[in-house]
Amino acid sequence: MIEICNVSKTLGDTIAVRGVSLQIPRKGVTSIIGPNGAGKSTLLSMVSRLLPMTAGTVTVDGLDVTSAPSDLLAKRLSILRQDNRISSRLTVRDLVEFGRYPYSKGRLTPEDREKAAAAIGFLDLEDLTERFLDELSGGQCQRAYVAMVLCQDTDYVLFDEPLNNFDMKHAVNMMKLLRRAADDLGKTVVLVLHDLNFASCYSDYIVAMRDGDVAHQGTPDEIMRREIIRSVYDMDVEIQDVRGRKITFYYT
Amino acid sequence: MLKSRGLRPIQVILILVALSAVSITLFMTVGAKGSWGFVLPFRGTKILSMVLVGYAIAVSTVLFQTVSHNRILTPSIMGFDALYILIQTGLIFLIGSGGVAMLDPCLLFACQVVLMIVFSGILYRWLFSGSSRSLHLLILVGIVFGVLFRSLSGFMQRVIDPNEFVVLQDRLFASFNNVDTSLLAVSAAAVLATSLVGWRFMHTYDVLALGRETSINLGVNHTRTVTIVLVLVAVLVSVSTALVGPVTFFGLLVASLAYQIAGSHKHALVLPVATLLAIVCLVGGQFVLERIFAFDTALSIVIDFVGGIVFLALLIRGNTR
């Protein structure tokens, strides 16, 4: 379980995250939604120790992320941010094999290679393994990064807007894949999402943030309500049941 | 996997080893008049210093580019060696050439290295340990620091006694022809020590090159590792600047070539390739200048000319990877 306790982040004069307390349950998919600037990515960065917090504590299975050894945490929790730029020229295989670094420290065992091959297969990247990252499209590149994070084989996998760069088909495939990672591999997947309908269709639990604080949390059925969406986004939307799912219509 | 080139990394290294062996042999033997008992030690110290300088510049540049996530900036462009010159000038300014001459050169060198580590630590750590910053900001900061350090040294050099200035100039305008051999042993020791420390982190460099966030995600203690690498870079730059003076674009030249021909992202391959290239360039270049063209010009001028062109070409191509 990820326990977030009174976590705050001040950037200059602005308060990005104000005293958030939240428990993210083990297993399943949890989505964090909210308008731009609500502090979703900042919160995720602090949970994954990329950003130091101004106040508060985060523990992952009892390990405090600010004080626990970084290489120990790398075997429990992994994070993928939105924009990843790399200065060296890597192939997809090289990148995915880096996911084994917390275990192998650069000396890959046959088991590490097997896990990397499995992650490559899981993301359907077999044809691209020897291609260099700078020769790939944005979506293919993103899939390679997801493969690296899955290759890291951690219980908790955090994604900051994983659907960036994806067309419809790949976005749906990615969400199905994350669902499978949670259901078949028993991982705890935490996502920051902008598309409410994806959040509604694929999450077990939704956390809605606004102005640096958690505004609402609950199951998709509890969150996907007109009044709740209005209070989070300041926007009137229509919500309909389509094939048993709550779908928002907000385009016009 | 190696579709664009037929050579494996290990073959590249073997070819470079052969090339540097050839250039060292040529340098040692061609045009030798008089007793070998004089020629060999005389040229041997030159070779040793060139190997040390080549190694220091190549390794410091590659590591610096790894922690700064770019392939254009080098320690010299960011003003590291200007900082070293400032420290030298400041010492003579404060305690006088007599005082400096009284001091043990090894002790003096050690003090300068320590000062260098402290200052470069303060100045550059915040640039690289935080979240990613724009390359243009970094270049600008580097140029401003470089100009600041050079102007401060220039100011002090104008204010001090002319006799002291001559002593100082003698220390600063060293070239590959006129290496400060008294520092050779202590430089070799410093290089050996940094290499031993750096070796322990060899597998971390590849991860560091993935960027701050990815390397933290993979469990690297980013701030600590970057600090260690910057300390290593400061020591290596001190060694090369103390031995031959500043060579601004040489590091860029060998590092860019090394990335091109190493055919791998792994530092365990890129670092030796860059070092061997540096040795071939320095020893071979010095041989060609001295024996074939009988030039008495400093090799560093030629290197900076070629390296400067490479730097401009990289900037224009926008090849910031």
JSON list of C-alpha atoms in Angstrom, two decimals, chain B residues 173-178 244 285-286 289 295-305:
[
{"chain": "B", "resi": 173, "resn": "PHE", "atom": "CA", "xyz": [51.62, 29.16, -21.22]},
{"chain": "B", "resi": 174, "resn": "ALA", "atom": "CA", "xyz": [52.92, 25.64, -21.10]},
{"chain": "B", "resi": 175, "resn": "SER", "atom": "CA", "xyz": [52.53, 23.68, -24.29]},
{"chain": "B", "resi": 176, "resn": "PHE", "atom": "CA", "xyz": [53.24, 20.08, -25.20]},
{"chain": "B", "resi": 177, "resn": "ASN", "atom": "CA", "xyz": [56.85, 21.09, -25.95]},
{"chain": "B", "resi": 178, "resn": "ASN", "atom": "CA", "xyz": [57.47, 22.44, -22.57]},
{"chain": "B", "resi": 244, "resn": "VAL", "atom": "CA", "xyz": [49.96, 21.75, -20.61]},
{"chain": "B", "resi": 285, "resn": "GLY", "atom": "CA", "xyz": [49.95, 15.20, -34.06]},
{"chain": "B", "resi": 286, "resn": "GLN", "atom": "CA", "xyz": [53.03, 16.22, -32.12]},
{"chain": "B", "resi": 289, "resn": "LEU", "atom": "CA", "xyz": [54.33, 18.77, -36.35]},
{"chain": "B", "resi": 295, "resn": "PHE", "atom": "CA", "xyz": [56.97, 23.41, -37.21]},
{"chain": "B", "resi": 296, "resn": "ASP", "atom": "CA", "xyz": [57.75, 24.93, -33.91]},
{"chain": "B", "resi": 297, "resn": "THR", "atom": "CA", "xyz": [54.14, 25.89, -33.32]},
{"chain": "B", "resi": 298, "resn": "ALA", "atom": "CA", "xyz": [52.14, 24.51, -30.43]},
{"chain": "B", "resi": 299, "resn": "LEU", "atom": "CA", "xyz": [49.95, 21.53, -31.19]},
{"chain": "B", "resi": 300, "resn": "SER", "atom": "CA", "xyz": [47.19, 23.04, -29.08]},
{"chain": "B", "resi": 301, "resn": "ILE", "atom": "CA", "xyz": [46.66, 25.77, -31.67]},
{"chain": "B", "resi": 302, "resn": "VAL", "atom": "CA", "xyz": [46.01, 23.21, -34.40]},
{"chain": "B", "resi": 303, "resn": "ILE", "atom": "CA", "xyz": [43.79, 21.16, -32.10]},
{"chain": "B", "resi": 304, "resn": "ASP", "atom": "CA", "xyz": [41.75, 24.15, -31.06]},
{"chain": "B", "resi": 305, "resn": "PHE", "atom": "CA", "xyz": [41.35, 25.17, -34.69]}
]
